[in-house]
PDB file of C-alpha atoms in Angstrom:
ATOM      1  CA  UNK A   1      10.590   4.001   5.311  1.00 82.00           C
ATOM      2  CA  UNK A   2      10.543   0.995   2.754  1.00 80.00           C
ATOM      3  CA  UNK A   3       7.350  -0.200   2.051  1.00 91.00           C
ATOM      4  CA  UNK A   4       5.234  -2.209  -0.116  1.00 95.00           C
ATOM      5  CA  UNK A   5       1.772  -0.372   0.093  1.00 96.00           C
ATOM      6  CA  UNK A   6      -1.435  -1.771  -1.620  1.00 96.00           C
ATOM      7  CA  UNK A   7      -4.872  -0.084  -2.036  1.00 96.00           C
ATOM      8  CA  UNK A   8      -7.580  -0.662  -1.401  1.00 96.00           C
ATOM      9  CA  UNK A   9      -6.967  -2.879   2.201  1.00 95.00           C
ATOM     10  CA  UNK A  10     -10.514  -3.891   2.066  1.00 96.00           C
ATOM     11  CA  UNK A  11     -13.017  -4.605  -0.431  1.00 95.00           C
ATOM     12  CA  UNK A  12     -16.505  -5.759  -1.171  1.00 95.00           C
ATOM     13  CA  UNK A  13     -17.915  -5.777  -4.548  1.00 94.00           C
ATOM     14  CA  UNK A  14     -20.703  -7.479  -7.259  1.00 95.00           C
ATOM     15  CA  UNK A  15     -19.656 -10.291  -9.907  1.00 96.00           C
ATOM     16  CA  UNK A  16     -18.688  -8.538 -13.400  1.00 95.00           C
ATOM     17  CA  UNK A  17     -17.655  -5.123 -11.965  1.00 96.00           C
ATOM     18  CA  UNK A  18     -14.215  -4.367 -12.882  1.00 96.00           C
ATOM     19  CA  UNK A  19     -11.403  -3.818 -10.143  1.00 96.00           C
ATOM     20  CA  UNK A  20      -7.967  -2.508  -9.578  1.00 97.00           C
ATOM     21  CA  UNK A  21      -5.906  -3.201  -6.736  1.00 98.00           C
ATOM     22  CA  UNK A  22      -2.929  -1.054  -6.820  1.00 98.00           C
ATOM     23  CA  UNK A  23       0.833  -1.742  -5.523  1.00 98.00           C
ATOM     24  CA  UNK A  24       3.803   0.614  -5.556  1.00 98.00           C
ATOM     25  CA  UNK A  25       7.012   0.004  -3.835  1.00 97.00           C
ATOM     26  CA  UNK A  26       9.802   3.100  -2.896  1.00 95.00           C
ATOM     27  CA  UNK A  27      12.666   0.349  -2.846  1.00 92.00           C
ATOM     28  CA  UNK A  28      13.671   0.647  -6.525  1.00 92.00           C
ATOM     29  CA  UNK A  29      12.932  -2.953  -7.278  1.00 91.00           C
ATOM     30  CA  UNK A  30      13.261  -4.429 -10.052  1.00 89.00           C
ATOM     31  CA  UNK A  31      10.956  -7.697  -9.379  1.00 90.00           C
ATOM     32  CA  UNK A  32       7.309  -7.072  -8.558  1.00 93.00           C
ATOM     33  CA  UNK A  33       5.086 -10.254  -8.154  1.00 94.00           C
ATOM     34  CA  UNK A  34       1.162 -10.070  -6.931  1.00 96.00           C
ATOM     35  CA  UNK A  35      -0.246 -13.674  -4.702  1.00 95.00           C
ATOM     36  CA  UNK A  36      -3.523 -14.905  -3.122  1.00 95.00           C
ATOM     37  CA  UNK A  37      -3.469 -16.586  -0.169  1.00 92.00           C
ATOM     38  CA  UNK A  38      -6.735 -19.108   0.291  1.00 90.00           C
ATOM     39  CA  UNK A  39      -6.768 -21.437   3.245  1.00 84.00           C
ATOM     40  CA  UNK A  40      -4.505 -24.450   3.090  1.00 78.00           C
ATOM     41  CA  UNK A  41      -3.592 -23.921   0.082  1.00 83.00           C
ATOM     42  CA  UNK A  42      -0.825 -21.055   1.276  1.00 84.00           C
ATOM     43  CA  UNK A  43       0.198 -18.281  -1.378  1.00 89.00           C
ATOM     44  CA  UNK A  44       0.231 -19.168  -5.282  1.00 91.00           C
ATOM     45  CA  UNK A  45       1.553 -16.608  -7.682  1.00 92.00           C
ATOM     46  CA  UNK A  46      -0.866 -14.487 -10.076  1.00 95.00           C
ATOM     47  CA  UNK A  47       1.959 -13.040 -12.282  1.00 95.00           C
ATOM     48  CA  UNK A  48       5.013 -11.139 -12.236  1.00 93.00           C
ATOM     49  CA  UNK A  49       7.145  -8.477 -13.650  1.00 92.00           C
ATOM     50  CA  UNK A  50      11.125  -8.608 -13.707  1.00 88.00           C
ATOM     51  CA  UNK A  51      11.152  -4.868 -15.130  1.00 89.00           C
ATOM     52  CA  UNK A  52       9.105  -1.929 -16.622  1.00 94.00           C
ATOM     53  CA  UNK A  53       6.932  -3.708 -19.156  1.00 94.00           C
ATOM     54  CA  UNK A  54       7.964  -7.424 -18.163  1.00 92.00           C
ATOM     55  CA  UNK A  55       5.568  -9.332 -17.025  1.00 94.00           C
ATOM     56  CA  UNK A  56       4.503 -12.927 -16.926  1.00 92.00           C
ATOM     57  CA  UNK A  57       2.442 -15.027 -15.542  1.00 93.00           C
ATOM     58  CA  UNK A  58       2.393 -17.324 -12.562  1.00 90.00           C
ATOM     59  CA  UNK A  59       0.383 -20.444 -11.252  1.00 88.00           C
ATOM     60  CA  UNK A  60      -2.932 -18.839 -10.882  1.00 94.00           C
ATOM     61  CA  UNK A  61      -3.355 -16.090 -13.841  1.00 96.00           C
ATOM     62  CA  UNK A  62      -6.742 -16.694 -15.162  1.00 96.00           C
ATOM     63  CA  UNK A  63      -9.299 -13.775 -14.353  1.00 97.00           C
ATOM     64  CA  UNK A  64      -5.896 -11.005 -13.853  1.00 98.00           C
ATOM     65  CA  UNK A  65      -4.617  -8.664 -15.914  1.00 98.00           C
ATOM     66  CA  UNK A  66      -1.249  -6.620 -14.800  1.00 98.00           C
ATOM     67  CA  UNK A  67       0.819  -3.886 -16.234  1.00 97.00           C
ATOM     68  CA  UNK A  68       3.836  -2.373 -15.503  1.00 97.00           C
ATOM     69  CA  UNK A  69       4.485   0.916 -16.849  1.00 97.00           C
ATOM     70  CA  UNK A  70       6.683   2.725 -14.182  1.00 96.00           C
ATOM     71  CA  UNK A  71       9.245   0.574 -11.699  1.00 96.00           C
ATOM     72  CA  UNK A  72       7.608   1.295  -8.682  1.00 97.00           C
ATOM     73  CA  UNK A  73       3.507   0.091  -9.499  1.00 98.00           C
ATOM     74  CA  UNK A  74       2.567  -2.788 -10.304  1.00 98.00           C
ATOM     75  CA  UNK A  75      -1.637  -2.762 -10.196  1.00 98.00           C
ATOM     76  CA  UNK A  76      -3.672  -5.888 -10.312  1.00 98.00           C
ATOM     77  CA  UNK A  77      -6.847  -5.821 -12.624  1.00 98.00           C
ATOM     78  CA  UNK A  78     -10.019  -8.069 -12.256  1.00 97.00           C
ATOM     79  CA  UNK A  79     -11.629  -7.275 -15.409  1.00 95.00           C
ATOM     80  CA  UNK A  80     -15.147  -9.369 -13.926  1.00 96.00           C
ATOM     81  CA  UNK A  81     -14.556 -10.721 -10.999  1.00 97.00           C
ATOM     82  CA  UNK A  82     -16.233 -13.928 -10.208  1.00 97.00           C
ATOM     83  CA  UNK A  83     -17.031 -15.199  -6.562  1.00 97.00           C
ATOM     84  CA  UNK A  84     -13.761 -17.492  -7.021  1.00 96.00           C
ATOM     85  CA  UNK A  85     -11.506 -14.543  -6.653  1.00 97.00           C
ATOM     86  CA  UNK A  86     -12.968 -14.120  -3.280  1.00 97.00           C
ATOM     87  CA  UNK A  87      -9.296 -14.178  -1.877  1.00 97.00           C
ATOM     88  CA  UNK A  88      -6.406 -12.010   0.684  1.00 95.00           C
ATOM     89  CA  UNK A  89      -3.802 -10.465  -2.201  1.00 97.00           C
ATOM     90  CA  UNK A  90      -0.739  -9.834  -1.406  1.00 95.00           C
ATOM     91  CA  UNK A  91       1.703  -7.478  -3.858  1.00 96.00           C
ATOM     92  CA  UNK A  92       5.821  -8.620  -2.916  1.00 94.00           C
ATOM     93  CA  UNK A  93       9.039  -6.807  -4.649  1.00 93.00           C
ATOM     94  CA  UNK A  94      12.462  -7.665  -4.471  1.00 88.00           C
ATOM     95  CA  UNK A  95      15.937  -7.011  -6.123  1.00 80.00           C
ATOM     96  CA  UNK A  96      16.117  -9.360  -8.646  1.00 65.00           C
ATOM     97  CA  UNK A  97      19.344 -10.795  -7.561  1.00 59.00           C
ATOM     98  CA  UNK A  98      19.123 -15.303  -7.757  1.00 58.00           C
ATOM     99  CA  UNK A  99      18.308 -17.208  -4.691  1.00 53.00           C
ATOM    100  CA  UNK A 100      18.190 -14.742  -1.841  1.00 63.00           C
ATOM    101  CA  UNK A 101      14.580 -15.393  -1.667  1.00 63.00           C
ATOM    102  CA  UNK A 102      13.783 -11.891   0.866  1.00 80.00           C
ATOM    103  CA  UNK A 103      10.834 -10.693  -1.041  1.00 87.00           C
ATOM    104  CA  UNK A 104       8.947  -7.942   0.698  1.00 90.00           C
ATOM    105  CA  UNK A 105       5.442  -7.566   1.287  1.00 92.00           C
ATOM    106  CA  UNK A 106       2.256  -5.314   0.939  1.00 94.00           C
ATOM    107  CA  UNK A 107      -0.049  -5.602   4.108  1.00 92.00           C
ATOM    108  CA  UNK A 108      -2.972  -7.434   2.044  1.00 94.00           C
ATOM    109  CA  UNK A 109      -6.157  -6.784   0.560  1.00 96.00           C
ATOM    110  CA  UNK A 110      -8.773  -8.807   1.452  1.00 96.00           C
ATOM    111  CA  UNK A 111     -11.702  -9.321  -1.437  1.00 97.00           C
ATOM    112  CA  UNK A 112     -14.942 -10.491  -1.496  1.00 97.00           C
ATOM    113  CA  UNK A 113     -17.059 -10.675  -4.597  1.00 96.00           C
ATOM    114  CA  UNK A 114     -20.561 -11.097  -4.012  1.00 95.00           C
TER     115      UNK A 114
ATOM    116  CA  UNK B   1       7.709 -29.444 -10.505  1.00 78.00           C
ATOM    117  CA  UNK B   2       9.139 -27.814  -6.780  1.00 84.00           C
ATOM    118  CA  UNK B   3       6.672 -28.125  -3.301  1.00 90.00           C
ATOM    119  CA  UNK B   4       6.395 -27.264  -0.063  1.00 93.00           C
ATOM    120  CA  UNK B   5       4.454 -29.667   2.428  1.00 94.00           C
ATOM    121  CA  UNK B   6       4.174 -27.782   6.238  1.00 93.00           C
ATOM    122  CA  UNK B   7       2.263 -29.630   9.009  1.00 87.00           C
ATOM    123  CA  UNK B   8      -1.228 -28.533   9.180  1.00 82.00           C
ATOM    124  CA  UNK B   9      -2.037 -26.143  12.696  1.00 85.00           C
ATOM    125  CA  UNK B  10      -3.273 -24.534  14.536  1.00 93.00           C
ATOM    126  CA  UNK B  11      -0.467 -25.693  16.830  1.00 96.00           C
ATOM    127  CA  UNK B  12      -1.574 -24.203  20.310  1.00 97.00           C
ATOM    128  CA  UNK B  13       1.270 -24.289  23.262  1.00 97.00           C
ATOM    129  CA  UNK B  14       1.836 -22.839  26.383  1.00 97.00           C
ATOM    130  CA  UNK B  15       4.071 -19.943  26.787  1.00 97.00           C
ATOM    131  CA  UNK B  16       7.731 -21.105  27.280  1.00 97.00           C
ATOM    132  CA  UNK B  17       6.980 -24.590  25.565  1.00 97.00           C
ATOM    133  CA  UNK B  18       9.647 -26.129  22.584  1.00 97.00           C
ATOM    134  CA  UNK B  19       7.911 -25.373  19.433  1.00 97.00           C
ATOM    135  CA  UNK B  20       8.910 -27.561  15.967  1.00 97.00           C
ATOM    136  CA  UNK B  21       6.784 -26.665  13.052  1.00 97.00           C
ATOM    137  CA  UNK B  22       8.013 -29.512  10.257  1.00 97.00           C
ATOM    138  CA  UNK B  23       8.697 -28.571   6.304  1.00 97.00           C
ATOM    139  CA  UNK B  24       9.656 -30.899   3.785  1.00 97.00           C
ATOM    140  CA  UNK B  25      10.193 -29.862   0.158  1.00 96.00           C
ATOM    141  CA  UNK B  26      10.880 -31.230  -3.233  1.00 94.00           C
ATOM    142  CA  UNK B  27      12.458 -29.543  -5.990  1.00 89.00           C
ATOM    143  CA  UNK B  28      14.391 -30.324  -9.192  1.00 81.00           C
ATOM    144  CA  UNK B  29      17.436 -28.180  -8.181  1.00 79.00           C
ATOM    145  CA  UNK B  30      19.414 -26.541  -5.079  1.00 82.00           C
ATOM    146  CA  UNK B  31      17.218 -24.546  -4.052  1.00 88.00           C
ATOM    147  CA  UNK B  32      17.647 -21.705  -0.955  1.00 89.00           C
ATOM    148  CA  UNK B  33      15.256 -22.175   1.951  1.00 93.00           C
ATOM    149  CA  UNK B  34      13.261 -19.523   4.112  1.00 94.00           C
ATOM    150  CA  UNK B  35      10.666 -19.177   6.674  1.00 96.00           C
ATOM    151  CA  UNK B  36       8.251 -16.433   6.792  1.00 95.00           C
ATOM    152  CA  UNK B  37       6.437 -14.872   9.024  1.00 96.00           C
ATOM    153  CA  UNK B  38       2.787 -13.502   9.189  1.00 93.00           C
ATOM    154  CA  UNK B  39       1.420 -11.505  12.005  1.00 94.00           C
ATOM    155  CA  UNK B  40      -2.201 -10.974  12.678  1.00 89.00           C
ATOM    156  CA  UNK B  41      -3.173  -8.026  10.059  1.00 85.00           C
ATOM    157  CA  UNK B  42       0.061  -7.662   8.402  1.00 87.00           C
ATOM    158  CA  UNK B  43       1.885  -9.200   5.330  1.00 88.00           C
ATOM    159  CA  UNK B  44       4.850 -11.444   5.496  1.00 91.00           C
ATOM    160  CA  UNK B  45       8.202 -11.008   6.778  1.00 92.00           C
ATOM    161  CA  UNK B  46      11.156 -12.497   6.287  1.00 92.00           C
ATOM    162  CA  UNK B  47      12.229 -14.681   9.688  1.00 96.00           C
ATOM    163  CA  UNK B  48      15.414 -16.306   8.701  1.00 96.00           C
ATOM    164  CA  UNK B  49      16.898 -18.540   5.384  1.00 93.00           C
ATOM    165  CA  UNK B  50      19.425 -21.137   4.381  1.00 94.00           C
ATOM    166  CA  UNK B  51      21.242 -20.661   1.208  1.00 89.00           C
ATOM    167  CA  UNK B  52      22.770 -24.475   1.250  1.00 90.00           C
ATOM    168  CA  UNK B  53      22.558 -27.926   3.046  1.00 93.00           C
ATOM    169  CA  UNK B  54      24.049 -27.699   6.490  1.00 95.00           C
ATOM    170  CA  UNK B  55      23.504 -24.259   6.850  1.00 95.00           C
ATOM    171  CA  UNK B  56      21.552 -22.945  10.074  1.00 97.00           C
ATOM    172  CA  UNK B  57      19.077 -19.965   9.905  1.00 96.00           C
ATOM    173  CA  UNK B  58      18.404 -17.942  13.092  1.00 97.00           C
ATOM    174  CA  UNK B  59      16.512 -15.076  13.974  1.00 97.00           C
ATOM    175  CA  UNK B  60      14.642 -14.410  17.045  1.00 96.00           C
ATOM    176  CA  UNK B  61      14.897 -17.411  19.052  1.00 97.00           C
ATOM    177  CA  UNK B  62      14.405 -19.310  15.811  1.00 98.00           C
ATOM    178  CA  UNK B  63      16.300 -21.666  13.965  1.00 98.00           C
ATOM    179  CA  UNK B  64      16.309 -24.389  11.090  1.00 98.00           C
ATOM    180  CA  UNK B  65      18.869 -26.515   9.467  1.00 98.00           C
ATOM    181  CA  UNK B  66      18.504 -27.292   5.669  1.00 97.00           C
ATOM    182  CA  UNK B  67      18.973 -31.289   5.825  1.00 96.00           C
ATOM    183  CA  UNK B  68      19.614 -31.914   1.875  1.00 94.00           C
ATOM    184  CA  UNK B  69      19.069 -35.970   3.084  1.00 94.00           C
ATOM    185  CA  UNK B  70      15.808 -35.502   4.598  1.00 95.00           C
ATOM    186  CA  UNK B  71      14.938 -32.946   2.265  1.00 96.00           C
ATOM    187  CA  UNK B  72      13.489 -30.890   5.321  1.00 97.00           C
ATOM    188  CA  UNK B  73      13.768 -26.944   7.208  1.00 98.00           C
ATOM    189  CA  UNK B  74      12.075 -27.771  10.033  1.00 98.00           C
ATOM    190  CA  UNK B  75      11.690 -24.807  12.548  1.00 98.00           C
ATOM    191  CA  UNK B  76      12.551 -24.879  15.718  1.00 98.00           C
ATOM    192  CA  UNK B  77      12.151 -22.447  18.991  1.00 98.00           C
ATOM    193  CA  UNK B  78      13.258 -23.198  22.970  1.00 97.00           C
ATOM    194  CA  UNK B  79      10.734 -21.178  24.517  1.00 96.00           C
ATOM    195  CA  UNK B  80       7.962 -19.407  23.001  1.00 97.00           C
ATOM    196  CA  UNK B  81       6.366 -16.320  23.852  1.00 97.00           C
ATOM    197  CA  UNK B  82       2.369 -14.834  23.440  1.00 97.00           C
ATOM    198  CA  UNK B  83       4.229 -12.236  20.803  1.00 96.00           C
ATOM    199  CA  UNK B  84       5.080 -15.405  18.679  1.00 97.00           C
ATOM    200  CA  UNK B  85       1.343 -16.410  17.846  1.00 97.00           C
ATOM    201  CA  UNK B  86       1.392 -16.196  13.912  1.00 97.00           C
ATOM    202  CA  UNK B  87       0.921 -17.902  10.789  1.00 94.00           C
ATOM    203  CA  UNK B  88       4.535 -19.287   9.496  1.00 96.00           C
ATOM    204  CA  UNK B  89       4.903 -20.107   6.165  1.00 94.00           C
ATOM    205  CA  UNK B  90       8.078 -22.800   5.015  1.00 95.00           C
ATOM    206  CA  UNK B  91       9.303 -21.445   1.443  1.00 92.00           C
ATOM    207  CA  UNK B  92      11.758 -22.617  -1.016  1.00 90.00           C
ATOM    208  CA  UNK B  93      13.492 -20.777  -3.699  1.00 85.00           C
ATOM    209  CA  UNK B  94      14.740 -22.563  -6.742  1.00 78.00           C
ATOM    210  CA  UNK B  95      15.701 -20.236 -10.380  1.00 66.00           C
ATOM    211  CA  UNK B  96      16.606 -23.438 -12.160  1.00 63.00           C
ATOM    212  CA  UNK B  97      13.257 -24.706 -11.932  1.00 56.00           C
ATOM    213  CA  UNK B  98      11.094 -24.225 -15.056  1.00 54.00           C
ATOM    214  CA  UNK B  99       8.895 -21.458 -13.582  1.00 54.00           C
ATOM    215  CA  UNK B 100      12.243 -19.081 -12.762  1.00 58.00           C
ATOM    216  CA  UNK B 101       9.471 -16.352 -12.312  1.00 62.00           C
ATOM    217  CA  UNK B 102       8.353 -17.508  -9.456  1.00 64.00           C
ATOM    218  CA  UNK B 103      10.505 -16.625  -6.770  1.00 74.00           C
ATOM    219  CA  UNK B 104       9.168 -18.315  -4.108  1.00 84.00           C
ATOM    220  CA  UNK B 105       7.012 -21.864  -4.091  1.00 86.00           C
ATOM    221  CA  UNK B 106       5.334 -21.384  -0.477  1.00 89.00           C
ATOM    222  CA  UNK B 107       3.870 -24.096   1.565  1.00 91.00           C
ATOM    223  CA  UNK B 108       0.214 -23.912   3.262  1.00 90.00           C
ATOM    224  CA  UNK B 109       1.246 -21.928   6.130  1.00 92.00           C
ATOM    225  CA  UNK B 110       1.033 -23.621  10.128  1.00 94.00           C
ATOM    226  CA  UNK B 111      -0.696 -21.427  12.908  1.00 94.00           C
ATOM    227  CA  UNK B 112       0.591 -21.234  16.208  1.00 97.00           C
ATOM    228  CA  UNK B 113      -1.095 -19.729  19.052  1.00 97.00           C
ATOM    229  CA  UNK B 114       0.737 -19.218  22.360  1.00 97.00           C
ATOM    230  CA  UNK B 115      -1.489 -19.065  25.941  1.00 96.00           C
ATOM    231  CA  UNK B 116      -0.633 -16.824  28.387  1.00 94.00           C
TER     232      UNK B 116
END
């Protein structure tokens, strides 16, 4: 089955303890992009990668790291997390292929830094 | 810079009602159009898209026309059920913008909840 899968789902940690959310895809994409979704404000990009050790970043960057040393992972990295990243994440991949816009979706991980 | 503006929810209807859920975007290009979808619990799915103005997106009941003149994708649905009650999310794509990385510019998402 395809399938965007993130780990952990759920999360609940302390301010300055580092974090890794991880992401792997089995559709051979080549575009892997990570998002937090806050009320109102809808989903704004963190970064993304276009291919194996590619990345970049996107509206929201400060406080994340990413790497991306195989095609399928893509793991987020909160070096300290802060109360502000309190947040739902969502990892998306896609075939890099212009406007067709169908990216596909993890099922969220919700975190809360104390 | 590209943006999505959705009309703020919840939006709360009877089962069987006409549900609209406006979108109106701006962006520096042509971009594509889509509407996503996001069930209680899970992470967003693609409903249906529109690739240029004029075109007509459908999926499930749903539809939207890209109006290039009213720069709008509103969506549109004759007669909802319970199973529809989600968030929807109105997203434009536009690779001639600056930010080509970002694939999608989303707007703020619109709840609906259908009553039995």
């Amino acid at each position: 089955e395809a399938q965007v899968t993130q780990n952990p789902r759920y999360l609940i940690t302390v301010t300055g303890k580092k974090l890794t959310v991880t992401c792997s895809q089995n559709m051979n994409h080549e575009y892997m992009s990570w998002y937090r979704q806050d009320p109102g404000l809808g989903l704004r990009q963190i970064y993304y990668s276009m291919n194996v050790e590619v990345t970049d970043k996107g509206d929201v960057p400060e406080g994340y790291k990413v790497s991306r040393k195989e095609k399928r992972n893509f793991p987020l990295i909160l070096e300290s997390p802060s109360p502000n990243q309190t947040s739902l994440y969502f990892c998306a991949s896609s075939l890099w292929t212009g406007n067709t816009g169908e990216l596909f979706f993890g099922e969220g991980s919700r975190l809360t830094v104390l | 810079g590209n943006s999505v503006t959705q009309m703020e929810g919840p939006v709360t209807l009877s089962e069987e009602a006409f549900l609209t859920i406006n979108c109106t975007y701006t962006a520096t290009g042509y971009p594509s159009l889509f509407w996503y979808v996001q069930y209680p619990g899970e992470g967003l799915q693609l409903l249906l898209k529109a690739t240029k103005a004029d075109d007509k997106g459908s999926n499930k009941g749903f539809e939207a026309t890209y109006r290039k003149e009213t720069t709008s994708f509103h969506l549109e649905k004759g007669s909802v059920q319970v199973s529809d009650s989600a968030v929807y999310f109105c997203a434009l794509s536009d690779l001639s913008s600056d930010n080509a990385g970002n694939m999608l510019t989303f707007g703020g998402g619109t709840r609906l909840m259908v009553k039995p």
